[in-house]
XYZ file of C-alpha atoms in Angstrom:
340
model
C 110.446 122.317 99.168
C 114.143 123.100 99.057
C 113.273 125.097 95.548
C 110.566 126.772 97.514
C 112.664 128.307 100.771
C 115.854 129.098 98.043
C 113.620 131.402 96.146
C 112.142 133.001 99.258
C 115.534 133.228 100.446
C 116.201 135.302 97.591
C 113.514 137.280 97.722
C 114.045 138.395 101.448
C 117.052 139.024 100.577
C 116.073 141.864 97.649
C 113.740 143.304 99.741
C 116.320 143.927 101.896
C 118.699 145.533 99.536
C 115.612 147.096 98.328
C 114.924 148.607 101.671
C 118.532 149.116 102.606
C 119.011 151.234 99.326
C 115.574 153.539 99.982
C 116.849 154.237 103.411
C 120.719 155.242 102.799
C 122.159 152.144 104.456
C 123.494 150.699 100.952
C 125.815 153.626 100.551
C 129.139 152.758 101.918
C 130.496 156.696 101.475
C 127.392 158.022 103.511
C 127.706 155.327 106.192
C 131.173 156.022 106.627
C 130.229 159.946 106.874
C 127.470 158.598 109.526
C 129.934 156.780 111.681
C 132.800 159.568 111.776
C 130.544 162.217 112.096
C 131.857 164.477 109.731
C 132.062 165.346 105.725
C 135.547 165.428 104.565
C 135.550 168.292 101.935
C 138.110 168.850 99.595
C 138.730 172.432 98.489
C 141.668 174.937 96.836
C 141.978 177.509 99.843
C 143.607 180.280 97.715
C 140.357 180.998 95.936
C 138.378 184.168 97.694
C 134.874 184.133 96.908
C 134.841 180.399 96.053
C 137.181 178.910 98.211
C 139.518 179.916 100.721
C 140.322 180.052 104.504
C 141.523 182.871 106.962
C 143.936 183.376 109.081
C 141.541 182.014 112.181
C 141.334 178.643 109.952
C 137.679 179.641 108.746
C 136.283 178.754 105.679
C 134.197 180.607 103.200
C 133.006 180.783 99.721
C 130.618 179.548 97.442
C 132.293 175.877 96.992
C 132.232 175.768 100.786
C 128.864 176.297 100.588
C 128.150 173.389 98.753
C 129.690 171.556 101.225
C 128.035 172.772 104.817
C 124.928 171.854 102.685
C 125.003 168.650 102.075
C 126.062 168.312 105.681
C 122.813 170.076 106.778
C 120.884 167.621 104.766
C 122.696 164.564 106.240
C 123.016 165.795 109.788
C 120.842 168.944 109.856
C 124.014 170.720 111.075
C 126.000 172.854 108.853
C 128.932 172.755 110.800
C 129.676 168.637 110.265
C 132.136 169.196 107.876
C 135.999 168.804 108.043
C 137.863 170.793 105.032
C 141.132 169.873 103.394
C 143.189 171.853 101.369
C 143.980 170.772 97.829
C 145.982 171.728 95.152
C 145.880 170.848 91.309
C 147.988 167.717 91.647
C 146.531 165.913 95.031
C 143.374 167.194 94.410
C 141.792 164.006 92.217
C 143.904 161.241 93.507
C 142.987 162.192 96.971
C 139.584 161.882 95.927
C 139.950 158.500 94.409
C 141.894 157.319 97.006
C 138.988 157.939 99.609
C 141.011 160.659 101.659
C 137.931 163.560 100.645
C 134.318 162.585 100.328
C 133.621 165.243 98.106
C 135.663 166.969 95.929
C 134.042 170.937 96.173
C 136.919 173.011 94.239
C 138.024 174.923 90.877
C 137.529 171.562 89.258
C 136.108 171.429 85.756
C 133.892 168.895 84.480
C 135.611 166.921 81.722
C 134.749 163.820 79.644
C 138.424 162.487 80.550
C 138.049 163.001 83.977
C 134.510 160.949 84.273
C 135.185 157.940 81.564
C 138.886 157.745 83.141
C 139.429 158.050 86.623
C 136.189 156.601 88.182
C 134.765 160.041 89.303
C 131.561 161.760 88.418
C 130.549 165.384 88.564
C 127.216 165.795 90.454
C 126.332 168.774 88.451
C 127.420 172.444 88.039
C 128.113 175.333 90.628
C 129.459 177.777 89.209
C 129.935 178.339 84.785
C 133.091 179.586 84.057
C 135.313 180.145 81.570
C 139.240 180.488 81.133
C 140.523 184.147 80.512
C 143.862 186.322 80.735
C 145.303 188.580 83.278
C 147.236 191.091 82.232
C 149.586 194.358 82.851
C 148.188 197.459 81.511
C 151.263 198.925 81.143
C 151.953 195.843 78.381
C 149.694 197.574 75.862
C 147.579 194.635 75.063
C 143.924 194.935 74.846
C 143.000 191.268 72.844
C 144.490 187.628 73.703
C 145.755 188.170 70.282
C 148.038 190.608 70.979
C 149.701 187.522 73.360
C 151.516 186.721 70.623
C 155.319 185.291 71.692
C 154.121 185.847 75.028
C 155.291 184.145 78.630
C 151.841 182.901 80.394
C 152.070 181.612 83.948
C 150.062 178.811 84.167
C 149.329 175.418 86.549
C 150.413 172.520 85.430
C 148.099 169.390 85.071
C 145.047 171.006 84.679
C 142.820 171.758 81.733
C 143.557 175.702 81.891
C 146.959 174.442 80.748
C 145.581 172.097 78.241
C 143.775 175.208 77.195
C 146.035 177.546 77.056
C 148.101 174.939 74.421
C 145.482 174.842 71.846
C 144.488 178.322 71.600
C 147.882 179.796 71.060
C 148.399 176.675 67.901
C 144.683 177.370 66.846
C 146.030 180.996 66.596
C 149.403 179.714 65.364
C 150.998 181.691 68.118
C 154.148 181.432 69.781
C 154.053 180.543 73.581
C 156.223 180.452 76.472
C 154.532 178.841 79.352
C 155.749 179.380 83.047
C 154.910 176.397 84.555
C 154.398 176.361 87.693
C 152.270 173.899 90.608
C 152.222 176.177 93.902
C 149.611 179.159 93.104
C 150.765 181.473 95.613
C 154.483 180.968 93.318
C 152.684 181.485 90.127
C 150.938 184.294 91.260
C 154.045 185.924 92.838
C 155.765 185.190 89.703
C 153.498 186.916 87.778
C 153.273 190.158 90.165
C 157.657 190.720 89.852
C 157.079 190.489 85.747
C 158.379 186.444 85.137
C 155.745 186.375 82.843
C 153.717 188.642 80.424
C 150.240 186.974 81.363
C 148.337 185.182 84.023
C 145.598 182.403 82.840
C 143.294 180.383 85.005
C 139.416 180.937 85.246
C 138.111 184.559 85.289
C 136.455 184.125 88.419
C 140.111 183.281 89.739
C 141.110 185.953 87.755
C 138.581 188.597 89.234
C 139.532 187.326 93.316
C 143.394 187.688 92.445
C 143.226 191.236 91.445
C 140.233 192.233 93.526
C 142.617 191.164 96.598
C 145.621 193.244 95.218
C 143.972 196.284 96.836
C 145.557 199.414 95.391
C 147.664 197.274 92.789
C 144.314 196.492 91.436
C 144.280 199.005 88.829
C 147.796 197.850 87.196
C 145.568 194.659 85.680
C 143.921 194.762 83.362
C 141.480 191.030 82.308
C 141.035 190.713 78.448
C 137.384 190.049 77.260
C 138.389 187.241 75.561
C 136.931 183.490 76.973
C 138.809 180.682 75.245
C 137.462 177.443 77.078
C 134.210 176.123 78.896
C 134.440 175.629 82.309
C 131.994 174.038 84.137
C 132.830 173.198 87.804
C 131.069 170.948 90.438
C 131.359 168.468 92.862
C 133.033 165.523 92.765
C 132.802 162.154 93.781
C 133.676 159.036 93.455
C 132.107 156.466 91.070
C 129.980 153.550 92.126
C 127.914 155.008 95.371
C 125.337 155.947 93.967
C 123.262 156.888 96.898
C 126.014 159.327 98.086
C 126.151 160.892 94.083
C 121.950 161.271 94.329
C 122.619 163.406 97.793
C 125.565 165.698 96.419
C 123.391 166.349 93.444
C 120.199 167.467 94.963
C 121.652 169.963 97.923
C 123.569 171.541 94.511
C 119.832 171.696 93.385
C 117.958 172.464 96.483
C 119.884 175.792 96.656
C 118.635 176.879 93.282
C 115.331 176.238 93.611
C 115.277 178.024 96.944
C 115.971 180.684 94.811
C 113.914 180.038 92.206
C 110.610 179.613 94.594
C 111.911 182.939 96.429
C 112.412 180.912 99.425
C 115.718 182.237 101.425
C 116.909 182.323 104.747
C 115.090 184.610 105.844
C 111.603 183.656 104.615
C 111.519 179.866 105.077
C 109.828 179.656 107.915
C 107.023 181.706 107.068
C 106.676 179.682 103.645
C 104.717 176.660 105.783
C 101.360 178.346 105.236
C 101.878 178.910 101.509
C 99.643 176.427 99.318
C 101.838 176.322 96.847
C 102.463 172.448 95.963
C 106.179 173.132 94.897
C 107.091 175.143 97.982
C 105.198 172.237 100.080
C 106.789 169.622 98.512
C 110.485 171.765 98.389
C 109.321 171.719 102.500
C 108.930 168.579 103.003
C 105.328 168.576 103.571
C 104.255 166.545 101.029
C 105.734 163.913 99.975
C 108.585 161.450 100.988
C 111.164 162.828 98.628
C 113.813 163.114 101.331
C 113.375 159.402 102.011
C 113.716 158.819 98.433
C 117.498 159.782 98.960
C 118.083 158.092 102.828
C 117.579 161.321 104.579
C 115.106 162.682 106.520
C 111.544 165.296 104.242
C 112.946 168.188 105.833
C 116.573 168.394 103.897
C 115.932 170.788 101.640
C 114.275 173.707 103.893
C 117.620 173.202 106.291
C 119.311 173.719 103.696
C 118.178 177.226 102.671
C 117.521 177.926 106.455
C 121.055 177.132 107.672
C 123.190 178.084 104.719
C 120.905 179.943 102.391
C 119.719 179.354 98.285
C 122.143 179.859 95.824
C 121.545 183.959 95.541
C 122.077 184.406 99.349
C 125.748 182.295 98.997
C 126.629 184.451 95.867
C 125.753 187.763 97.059
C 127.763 186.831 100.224
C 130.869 185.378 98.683
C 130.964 186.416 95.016
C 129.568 189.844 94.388
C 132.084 191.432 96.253
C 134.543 190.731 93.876
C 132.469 193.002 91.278
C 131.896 189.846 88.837
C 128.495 189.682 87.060
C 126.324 186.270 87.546
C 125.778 186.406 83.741
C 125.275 182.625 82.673
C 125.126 181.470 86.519
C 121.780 183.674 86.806
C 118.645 181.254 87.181
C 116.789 180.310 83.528
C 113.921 182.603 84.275
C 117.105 185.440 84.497
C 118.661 184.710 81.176
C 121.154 182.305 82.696
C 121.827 178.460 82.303
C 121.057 177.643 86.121
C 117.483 174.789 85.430
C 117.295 172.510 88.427
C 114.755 169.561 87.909
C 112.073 169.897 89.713
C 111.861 167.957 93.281
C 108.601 166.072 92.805
């Protein structure tokens, strides 16, 4: 008899694990973001079009995006989130240490960074990939012409990891100006301290877009030296929280993909589609499936738009082409899975 109320003991006791899991409850991260009220954010704010806040404290760009999405999902209120600013070196450890809930920033995805320092990238935002800034008047029209050359670069980061190998794969002489503070790099790179600037183009293409008339004394070499693939963090070992983070980065692209935007979502209940009524949450429990309520994913392109509505409002003013970060069926690399 004792045998027989031990085992059904146990048994309770997975269902309710079971149950706690399918409803949200067994996520410490999201319970926490439940009972404060907010998502904490993480994000560089020197990054225009991606990342960065204005002089009334407002942010904007297409990592912040990420970010008032999954809050619409969780709360159905875009404005539930709380941003930090990062830089290169507090940016991971205050991540680990449990100071950010999400880490939304110029952070690329790395096999180091995953097997290493217990985070996990939820997926990819934004494809990028590590270029060269330079001074017209410096004659050079090809990263090889950087030869003996004094590059400003961040330290502790993979663009200076980068930057290493491709001048010894070259067999190159370098010079690096190493420097944390990006406002200091930049500036040192504006009064001539060094001959080049390296980070990601897209970081390229917001610095000089924001030089206004100075604009046209840069010139960015075509050269791409590195993959850069940058997401959303979080930590390891919630994996309710990592399921949620994941699937707003999706729901935005297949807003897109289905044509569904801001605009148009509401009228998209009559459609008969069986994708569109799933990605509406009228079929199906698939918001359930991830402790939130069917009707995530339509908030989500109704509050903060699909993925085309945030990059026509915070990247293509900057002048930089989509290229690989165009949907599959637009000769990019963007393929969400299916919600079904």
């Amino acid at each position: 008899m004792r045998n027989i109320v031990f085992v059904s003991a146990i048994c309770l006791s997975i269902g309710a694990v079971g149950d706690a899991a399918a409803h949200g409850s067994a996520s410490p991260t999201l319970d926490a973001i439940r009972s404060r009220g907010v998502i904490i954010c993480g994000a560089a704010p020197n990054l225009p079009g991606f990342a960065a806040v204005n002089e009334r404290g407002e942010w904007s760009g297409l990592y912040v995006d990420v970010c008032r999405a999954v809050a619409v999902a969780i709360f159905g209120n875009a404005t539930k989130v709380k941003f930090v600013a990062t830089t290169t070196q507090n940016r991971l450890p205050m991540l680990q240490t449990g100071e950010i809930d999400i880490l939304a920033s110029n952070t690329t995805w790395t096999l180091a960074r995953e097997a290493a320092l217990g985070l996990q990238f939820t997926g990819v935002t934004f494809y990028d990939g590590q270029g060269f800034l330079v001074r017209k008047s410096l004659g050079v029209k090809s990263a090889k012409g950087l030869d003996g050359a004094t590059v400003c670069v961040q330290p502790g980061t993979t663009t200076e990891l980068n930057l290493t190998d491709y001048f010894r794969r070259n067999n190159m002489k370098l010079t690096p100006l190493v420097i944390d503070n990006l406002e200091e790099l930049r500036s040192a790179f504006l009064s001539s301290r060094c001959d080049a600037y390296t980070i990601g183009t897209a970081a390229l293409a917001a610095f000089r877009a924001g030089l206004g008339s100075r604009a046209e004394e840069f010139e960015l070499l075509q050269e791409i030296i590195s993959k850069e693939p940058l997401g959303p963090v979080v930590r390891k070992g919630d994996q309710r929280w990592y399921d949620i983070v994941r699937w707003t980065n999706f729901a935005m692209l297949i807003g897109e993909e289905m044509g569904l935007s801001s605009k148009t979502i509401d009228q998209a209940a009559s459609n008969p589609d069986p994708d569109v009524q799933r990605f509406l949450g009228k079929t199906g429990d698939f918001g359930k499936m991830l402790g939130i309520d069917n009707e995530w994913s339509a908030r989500i392109v109704r509050q903060v738009g699909n993925y085309a509505e945030s990059w026509d409002r915070n990247v293509a003013p900057l002048k930089l082409p989509r290229t690989l970060n165009r949907l599959w069926t637009d000769g990019g690399i963007h393929y969400p899975p299916p919600i079904r």
